[in-house]
Coordinates of C-alpha atoms and ligand atoms in Angstrom, one line a residue:
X1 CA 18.8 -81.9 -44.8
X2 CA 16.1 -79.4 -45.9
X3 CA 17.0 -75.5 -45.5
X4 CA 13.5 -74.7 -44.6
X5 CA 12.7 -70.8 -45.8
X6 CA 11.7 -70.4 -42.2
X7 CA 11.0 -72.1 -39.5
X8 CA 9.6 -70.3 -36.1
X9 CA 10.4 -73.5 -34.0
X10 CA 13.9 -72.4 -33.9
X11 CA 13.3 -69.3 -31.9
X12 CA 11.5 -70.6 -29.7
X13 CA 13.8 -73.7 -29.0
X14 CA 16.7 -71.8 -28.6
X15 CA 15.3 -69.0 -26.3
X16 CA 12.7 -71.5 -24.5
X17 CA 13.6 -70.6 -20.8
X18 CA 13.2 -66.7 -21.3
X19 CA 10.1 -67.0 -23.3
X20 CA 8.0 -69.3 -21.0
X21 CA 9.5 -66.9 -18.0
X22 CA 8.0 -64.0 -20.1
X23 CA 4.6 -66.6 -20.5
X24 CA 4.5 -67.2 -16.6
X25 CA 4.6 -63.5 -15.7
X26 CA 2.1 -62.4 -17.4
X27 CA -0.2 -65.6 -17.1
X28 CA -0.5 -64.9 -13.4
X29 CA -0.5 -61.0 -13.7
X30 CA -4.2 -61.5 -13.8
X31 CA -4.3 -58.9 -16.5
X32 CA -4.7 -60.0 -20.4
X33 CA -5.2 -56.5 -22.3
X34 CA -4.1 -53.5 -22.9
X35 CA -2.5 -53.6 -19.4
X36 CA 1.6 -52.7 -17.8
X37 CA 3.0 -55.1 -21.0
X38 CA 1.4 -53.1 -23.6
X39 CA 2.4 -49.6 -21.4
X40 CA 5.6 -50.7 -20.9
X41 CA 6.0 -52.0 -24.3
X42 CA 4.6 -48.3 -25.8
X43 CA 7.1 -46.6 -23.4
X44 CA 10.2 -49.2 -24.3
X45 CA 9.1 -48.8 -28.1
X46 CA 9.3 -44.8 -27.8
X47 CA 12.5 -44.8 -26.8
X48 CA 13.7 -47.2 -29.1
X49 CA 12.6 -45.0 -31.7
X50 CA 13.3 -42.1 -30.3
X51 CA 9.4 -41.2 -31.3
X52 CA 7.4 -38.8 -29.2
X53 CA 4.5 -41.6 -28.4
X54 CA 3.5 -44.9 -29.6
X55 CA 0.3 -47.1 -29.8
X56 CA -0.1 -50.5 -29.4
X57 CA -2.5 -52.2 -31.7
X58 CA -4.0 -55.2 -32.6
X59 CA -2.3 -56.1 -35.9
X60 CA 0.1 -54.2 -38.0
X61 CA -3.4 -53.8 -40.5
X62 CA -5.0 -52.3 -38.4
X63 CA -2.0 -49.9 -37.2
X64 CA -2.3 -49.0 -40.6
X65 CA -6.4 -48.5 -40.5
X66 CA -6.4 -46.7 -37.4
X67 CA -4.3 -44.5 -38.6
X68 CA -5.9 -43.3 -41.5
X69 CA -9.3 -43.2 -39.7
X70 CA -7.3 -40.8 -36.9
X71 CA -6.0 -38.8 -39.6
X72 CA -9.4 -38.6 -41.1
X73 CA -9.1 -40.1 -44.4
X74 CA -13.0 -41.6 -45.7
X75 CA -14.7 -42.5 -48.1
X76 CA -13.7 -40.9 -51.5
X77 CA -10.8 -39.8 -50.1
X78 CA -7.3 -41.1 -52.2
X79 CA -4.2 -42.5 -50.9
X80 CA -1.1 -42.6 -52.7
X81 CA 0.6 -45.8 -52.7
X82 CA 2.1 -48.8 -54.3
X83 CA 0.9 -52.3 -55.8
X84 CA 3.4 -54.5 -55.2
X85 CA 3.0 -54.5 -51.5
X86 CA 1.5 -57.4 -49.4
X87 CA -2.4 -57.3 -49.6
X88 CA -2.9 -55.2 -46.0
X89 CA -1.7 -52.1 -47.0
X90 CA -4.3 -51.9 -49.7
X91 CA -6.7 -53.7 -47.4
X92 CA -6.9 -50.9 -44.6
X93 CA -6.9 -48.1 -46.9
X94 CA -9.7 -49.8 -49.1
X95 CA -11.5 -50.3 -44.8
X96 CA -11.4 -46.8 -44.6
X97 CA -13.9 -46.1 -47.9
X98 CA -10.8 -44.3 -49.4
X99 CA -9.1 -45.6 -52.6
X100 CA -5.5 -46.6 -53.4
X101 CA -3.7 -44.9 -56.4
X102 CA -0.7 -46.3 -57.5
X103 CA 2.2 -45.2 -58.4
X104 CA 5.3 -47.3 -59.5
X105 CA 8.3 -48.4 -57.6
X106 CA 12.0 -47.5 -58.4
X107 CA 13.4 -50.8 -60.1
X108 CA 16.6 -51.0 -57.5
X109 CA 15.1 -50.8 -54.4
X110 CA 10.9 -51.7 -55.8
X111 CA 9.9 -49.6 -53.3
X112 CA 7.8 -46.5 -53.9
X113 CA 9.0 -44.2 -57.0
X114 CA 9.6 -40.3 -55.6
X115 CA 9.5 -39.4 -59.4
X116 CA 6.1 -40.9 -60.2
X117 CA 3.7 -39.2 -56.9
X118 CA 2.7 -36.4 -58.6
X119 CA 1.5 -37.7 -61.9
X120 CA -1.2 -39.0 -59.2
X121 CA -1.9 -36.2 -57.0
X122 CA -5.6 -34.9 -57.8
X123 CA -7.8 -32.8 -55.8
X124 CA -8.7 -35.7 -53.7
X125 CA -5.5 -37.2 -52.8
X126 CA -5.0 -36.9 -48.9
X127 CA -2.3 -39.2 -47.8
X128 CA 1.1 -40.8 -49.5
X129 CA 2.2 -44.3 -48.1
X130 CA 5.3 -45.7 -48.8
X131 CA 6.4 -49.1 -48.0
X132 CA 9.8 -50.1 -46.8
X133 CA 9.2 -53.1 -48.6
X134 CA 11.8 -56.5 -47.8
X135 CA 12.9 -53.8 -45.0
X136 CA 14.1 -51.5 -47.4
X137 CA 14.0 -48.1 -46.9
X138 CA 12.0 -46.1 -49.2
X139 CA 13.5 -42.9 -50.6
X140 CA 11.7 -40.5 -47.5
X141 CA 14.2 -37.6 -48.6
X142 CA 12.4 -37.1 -52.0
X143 CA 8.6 -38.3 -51.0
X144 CA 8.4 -36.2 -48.0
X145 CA 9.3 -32.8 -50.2
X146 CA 6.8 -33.9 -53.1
X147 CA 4.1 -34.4 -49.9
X148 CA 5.3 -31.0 -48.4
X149 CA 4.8 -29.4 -52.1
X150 CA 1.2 -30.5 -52.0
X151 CA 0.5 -30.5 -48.3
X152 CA -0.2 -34.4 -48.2
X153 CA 0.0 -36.8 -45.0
X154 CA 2.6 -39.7 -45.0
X155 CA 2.0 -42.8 -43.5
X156 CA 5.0 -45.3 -43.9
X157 CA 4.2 -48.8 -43.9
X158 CA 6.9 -50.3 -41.5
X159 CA 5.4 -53.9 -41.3
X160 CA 8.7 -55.4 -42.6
X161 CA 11.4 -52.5 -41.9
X162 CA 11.4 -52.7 -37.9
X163 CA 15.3 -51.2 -37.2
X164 CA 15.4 -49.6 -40.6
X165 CA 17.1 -46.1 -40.7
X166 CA 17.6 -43.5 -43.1
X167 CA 21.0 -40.8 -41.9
X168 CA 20.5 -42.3 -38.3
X169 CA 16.6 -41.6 -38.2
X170 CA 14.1 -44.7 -38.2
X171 CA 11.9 -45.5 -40.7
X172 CA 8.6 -44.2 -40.4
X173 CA 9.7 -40.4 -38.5
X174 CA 10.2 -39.2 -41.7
X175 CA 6.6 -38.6 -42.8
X176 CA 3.9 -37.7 -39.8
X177 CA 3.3 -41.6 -38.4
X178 CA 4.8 -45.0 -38.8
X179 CA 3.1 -48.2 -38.3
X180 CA 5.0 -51.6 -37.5
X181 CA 3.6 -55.4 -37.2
X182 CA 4.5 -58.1 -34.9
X183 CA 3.4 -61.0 -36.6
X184 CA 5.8 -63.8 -35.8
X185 CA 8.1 -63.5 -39.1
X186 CA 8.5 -60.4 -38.8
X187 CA 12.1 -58.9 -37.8
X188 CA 10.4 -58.0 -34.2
X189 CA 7.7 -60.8 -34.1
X190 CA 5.9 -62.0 -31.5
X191 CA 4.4 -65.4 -31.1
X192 CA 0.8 -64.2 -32.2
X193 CA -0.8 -60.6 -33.3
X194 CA -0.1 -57.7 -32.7
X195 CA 1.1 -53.9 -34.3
X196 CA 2.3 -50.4 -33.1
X197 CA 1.8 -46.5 -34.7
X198 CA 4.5 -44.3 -33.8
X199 CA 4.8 -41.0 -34.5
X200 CA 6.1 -37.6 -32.9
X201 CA 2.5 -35.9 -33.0
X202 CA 1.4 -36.8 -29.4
X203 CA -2.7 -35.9 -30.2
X204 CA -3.0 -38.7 -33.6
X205 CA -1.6 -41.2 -31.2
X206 CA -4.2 -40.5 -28.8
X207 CA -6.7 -40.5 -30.9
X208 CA -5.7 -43.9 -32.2
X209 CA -5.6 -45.3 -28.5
X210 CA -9.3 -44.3 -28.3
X211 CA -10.0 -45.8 -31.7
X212 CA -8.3 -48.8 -30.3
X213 CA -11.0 -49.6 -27.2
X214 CA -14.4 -48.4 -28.7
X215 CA -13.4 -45.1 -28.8
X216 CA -13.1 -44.4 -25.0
X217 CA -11.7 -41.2 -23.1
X218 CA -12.1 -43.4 -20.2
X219 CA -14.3 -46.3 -19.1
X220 CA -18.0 -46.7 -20.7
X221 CA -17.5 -43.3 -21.9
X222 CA -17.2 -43.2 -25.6
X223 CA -16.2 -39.5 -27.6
X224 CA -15.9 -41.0 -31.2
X225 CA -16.9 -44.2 -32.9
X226 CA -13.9 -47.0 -32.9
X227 CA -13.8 -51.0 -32.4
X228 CA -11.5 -53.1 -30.0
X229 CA -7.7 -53.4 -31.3
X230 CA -6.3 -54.3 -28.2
X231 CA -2.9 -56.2 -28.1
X232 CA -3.1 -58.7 -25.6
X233 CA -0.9 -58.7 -22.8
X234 CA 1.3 -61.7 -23.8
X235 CA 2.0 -60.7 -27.1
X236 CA 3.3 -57.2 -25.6
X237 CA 5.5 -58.9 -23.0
X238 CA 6.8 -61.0 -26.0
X239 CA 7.7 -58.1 -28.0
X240 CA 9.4 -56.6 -24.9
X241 CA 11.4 -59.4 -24.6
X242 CA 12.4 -59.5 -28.5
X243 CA 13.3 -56.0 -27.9
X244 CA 16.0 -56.4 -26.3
X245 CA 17.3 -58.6 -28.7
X246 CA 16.0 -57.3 -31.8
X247 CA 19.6 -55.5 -32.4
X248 CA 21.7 -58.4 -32.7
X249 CA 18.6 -60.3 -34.7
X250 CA 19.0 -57.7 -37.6
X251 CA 22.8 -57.6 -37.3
X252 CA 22.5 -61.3 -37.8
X253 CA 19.8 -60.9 -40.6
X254 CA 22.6 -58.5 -42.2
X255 CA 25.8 -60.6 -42.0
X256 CA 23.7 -63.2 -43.5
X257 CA 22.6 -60.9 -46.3
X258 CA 26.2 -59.6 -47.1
X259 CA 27.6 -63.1 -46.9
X260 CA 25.3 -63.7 -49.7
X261 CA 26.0 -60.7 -51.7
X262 CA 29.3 -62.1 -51.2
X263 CA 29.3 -65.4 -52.7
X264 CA 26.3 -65.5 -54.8
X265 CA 27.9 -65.0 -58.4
X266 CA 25.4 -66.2 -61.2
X267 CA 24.7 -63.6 -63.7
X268 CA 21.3 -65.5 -64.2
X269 CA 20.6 -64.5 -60.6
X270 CA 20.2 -60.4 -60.3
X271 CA 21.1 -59.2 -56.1
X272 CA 19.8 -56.8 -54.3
X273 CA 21.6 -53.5 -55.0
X274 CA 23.5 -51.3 -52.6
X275 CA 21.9 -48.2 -51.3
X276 CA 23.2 -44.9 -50.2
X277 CA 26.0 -44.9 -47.2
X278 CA 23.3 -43.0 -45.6
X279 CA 20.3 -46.1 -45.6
X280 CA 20.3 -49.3 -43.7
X281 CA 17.8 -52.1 -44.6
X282 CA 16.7 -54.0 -41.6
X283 CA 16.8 -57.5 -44.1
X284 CA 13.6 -58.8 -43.4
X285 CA 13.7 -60.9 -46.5
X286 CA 16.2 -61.7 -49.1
X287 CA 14.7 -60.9 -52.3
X288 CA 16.6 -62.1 -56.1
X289 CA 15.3 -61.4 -59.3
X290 CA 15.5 -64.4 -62.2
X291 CA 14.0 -63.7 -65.8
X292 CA 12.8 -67.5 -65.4
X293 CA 11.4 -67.9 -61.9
X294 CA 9.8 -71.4 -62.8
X295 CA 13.5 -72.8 -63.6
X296 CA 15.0 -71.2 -60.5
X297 CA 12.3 -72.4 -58.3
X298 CA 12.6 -76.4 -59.8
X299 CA 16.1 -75.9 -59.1
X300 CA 15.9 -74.9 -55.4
X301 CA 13.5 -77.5 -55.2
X302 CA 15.7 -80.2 -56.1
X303 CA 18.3 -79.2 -53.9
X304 CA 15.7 -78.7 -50.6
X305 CA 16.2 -74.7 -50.4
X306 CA 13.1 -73.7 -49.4
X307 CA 11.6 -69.9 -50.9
X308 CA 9.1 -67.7 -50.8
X309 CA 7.8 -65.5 -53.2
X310 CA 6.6 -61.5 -51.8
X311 CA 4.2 -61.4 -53.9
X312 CA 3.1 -63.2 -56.6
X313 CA 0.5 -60.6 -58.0
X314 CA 0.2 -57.2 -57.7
X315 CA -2.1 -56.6 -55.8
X316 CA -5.0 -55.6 -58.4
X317 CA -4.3 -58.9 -59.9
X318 CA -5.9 -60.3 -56.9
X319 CA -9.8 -61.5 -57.6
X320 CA -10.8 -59.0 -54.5
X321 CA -9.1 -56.1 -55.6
X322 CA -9.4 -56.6 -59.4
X323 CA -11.6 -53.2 -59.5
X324 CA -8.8 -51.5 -58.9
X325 CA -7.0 -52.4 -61.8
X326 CA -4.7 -49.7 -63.8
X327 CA -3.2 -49.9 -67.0
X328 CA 0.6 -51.6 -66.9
X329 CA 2.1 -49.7 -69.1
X330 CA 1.3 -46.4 -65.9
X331 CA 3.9 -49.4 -63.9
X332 CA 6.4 -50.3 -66.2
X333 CA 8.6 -51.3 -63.0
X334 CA 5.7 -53.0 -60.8
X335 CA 4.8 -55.0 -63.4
X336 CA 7.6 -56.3 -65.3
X337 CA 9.3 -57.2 -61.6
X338 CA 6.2 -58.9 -60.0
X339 CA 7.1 -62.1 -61.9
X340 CA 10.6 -61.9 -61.3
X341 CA 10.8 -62.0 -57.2
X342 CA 12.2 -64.9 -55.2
X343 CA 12.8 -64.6 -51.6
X344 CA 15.6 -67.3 -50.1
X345 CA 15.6 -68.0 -46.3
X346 CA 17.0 -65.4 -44.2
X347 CA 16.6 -65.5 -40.4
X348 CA 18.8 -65.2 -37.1
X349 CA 18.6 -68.9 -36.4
X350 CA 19.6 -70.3 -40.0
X351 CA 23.0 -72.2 -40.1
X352 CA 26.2 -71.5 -41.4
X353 CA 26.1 -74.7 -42.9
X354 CA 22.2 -73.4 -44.4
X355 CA 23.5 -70.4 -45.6
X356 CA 26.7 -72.0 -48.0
X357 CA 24.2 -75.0 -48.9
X358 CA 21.4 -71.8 -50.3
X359 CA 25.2 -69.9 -51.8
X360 CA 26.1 -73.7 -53.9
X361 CA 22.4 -74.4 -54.9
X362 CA 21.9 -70.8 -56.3
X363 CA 25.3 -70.5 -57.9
X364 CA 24.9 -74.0 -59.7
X365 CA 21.7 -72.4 -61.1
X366 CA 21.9 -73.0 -65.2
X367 CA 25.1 -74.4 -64.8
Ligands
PLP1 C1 3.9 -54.5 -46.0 C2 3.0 -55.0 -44.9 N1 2.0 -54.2 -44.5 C3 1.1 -54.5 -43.6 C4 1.2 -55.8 -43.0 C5 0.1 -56.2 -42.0 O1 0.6 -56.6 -40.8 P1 -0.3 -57.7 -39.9 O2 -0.1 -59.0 -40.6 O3 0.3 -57.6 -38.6 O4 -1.7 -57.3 -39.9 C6 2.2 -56.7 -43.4 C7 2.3 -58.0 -42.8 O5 2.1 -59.0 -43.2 C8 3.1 -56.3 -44.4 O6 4.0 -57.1 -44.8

């Protein structure tokens, strides 16, 4: 049999009765939108995080749009980031009018590069955003000091990091606001939509509630331009329901990981490296690193392991954002890794039996 690289059926299957009860609830609550799900879920999420307040959101892009548009950042305005993140990063910061800069990523974790920020920092630079990319935690302890040197804002892009934590404090308190998605693969999916911005500064999380319903103090009366971002009702009582098992989901998603790191031994195959005692990942994917990703690829091909690859271009190598393009040799790191990146299935429902067949396909590679 196949070891798919995901497959959401499986959730669903195996938790069937406590999802459709979740369905049935809200289906006759009468209310579809930004009603008790989504207040509950901002109250549940806040103490999850142990975050002063949190908005829902319609998608993790916009969590990251509505942020920068709450934090003021427009047209002409620069954001620090990175290029080897999925294409929504880039996409809501490019929404706003303001331009990415990019900077390169450290080559253990490939997240963003504390070292590199300030040979970007200019006059116009108004924001840094990391991102806890593959759920890694990004080195917070050195980008917030470079952002406190030049009195920068720093939105972390928590899309894939959801339970992440640097010395005991999530992802995404460390700079000013944090913004997660839902969409179903992610660590805390849901089964559709939907996103969240967290952050200890009560006002910006007003504001982006406002941004998120036509800009609205209250009904019909709107105090500042927005659009509608509302997460829908059942998506929030989904994600309620997932948190309250998204703890033994990631503790799942990291015995899998370690019993990996365990067994895989092919010096063909490059791991994912340990970080500090002091940083967890939340394993949202598995990522390896092969100087010949068309070989490895055939070869989990013929022996069914599905993969994924996150990404396969930077993402000014993409036709929309080609105008962005810098010069490699400024990303020595982002580009000589983007061809290199192969993610193997890793998800709480994925076999014992799944995991050793992945272990025996990758360790036969180039034997
Ligand atoms: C790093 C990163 N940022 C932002 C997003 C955007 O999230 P969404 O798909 O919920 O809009 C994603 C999700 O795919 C992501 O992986």
């Amino acid at each position: 049999m196949p070891v798919p690289f995901n497959d959401m059926t499986r959730k669903y299957l195996r938790y069937a009765d406590e999802i459709d009860s979740v369905a049935k609830r809200v289906l006759s609550s009468g209310r579809y939108t930004l009603g008790s799900e989504n207040d509950s879920l901002e109250a549940e999420l806040a103490s999850y995080y142990n975050a002063t307040a949190v908005a829902t959101v319609g998608s993790g892009t916009d969590a990251l749009f509505l942020t920068l548009i709450a934090l003021g950042v427009g047209v002409g305005d620069e954001v620090i980031t990175v290029a080897n993140t999925c294409t929504p990063t880039i996409a809501a910061i490019r929404l706003t009018g303001a331009n990415p800069v990019f900077v390169d990523v450290d080559s253990e974790r490939l997240t963003m590069n504390p070292e590199d920020i300030e040979r970007c920092v200019t006059e116009k630079t108004k924001v840094i955003l990391p991102v806890h990319l593959y759920g890694t935690p990004a080195n917070m302890e050195k980008i917030i000091v470079v952002a406190k040197k030049h009195g920068l804002l720093v939105i972390e892009d928590c899309a894939q990091s959801f339970g992440a934590t640097i010395a005991g404090r999530h992802v995404g308190l460390w700079g000013d606001v944090g913004c997660v998605s839902f969409y179903p693969t992610k660590n805390l999916g849901g089964f559709g939509d939907g996103g969240a911005v967290f952050s200890d500064n009560q006002a910006l999380v007003e504001k982006v509630r406002q941004l998120r319903m036509y800009g609205e103090i209250h009904r019909y009366e709107s105090i500042t331009e927005g659009t509608n971002s509302r997460m829908d009702e059942l998506q929030a009582g989904f994600v309620r329901w997932g948190l309250l098992h998204i703890d033994e989901w990631n503790k799942t998603r990291s015995d899998i990981a370690q019993t990996y790191i365990k067994s895989i031994h092919n010096a063909l195959v490059q791991l994912p490296v340990d970080l500090d005692t002091e940083s967890h990942r939340a394993w949202h994917l598995f990522v390896v690193r092969v100087s010949d990703r068309t070989a490895f690829t055939r070869h989990l091909e013929e022996n069914c392991i599905g993969y994924a690859i996150h990404y396969p271009k930077l993402v000014y190598d993409q036709p929309a954002y080609e105008f962005l393009r810098v010069d490699s040799e400024h990303l020595p790191v982002s580009t000589s890794s983007v061809g290199t990146v192969v993610s193997l299935p890793l998800y709480p429902e994925l076999t014992e039996e799944e995991v050793y067949k992945v272990i025996e396909a990758v360790n036969s590679y180039g034997k």
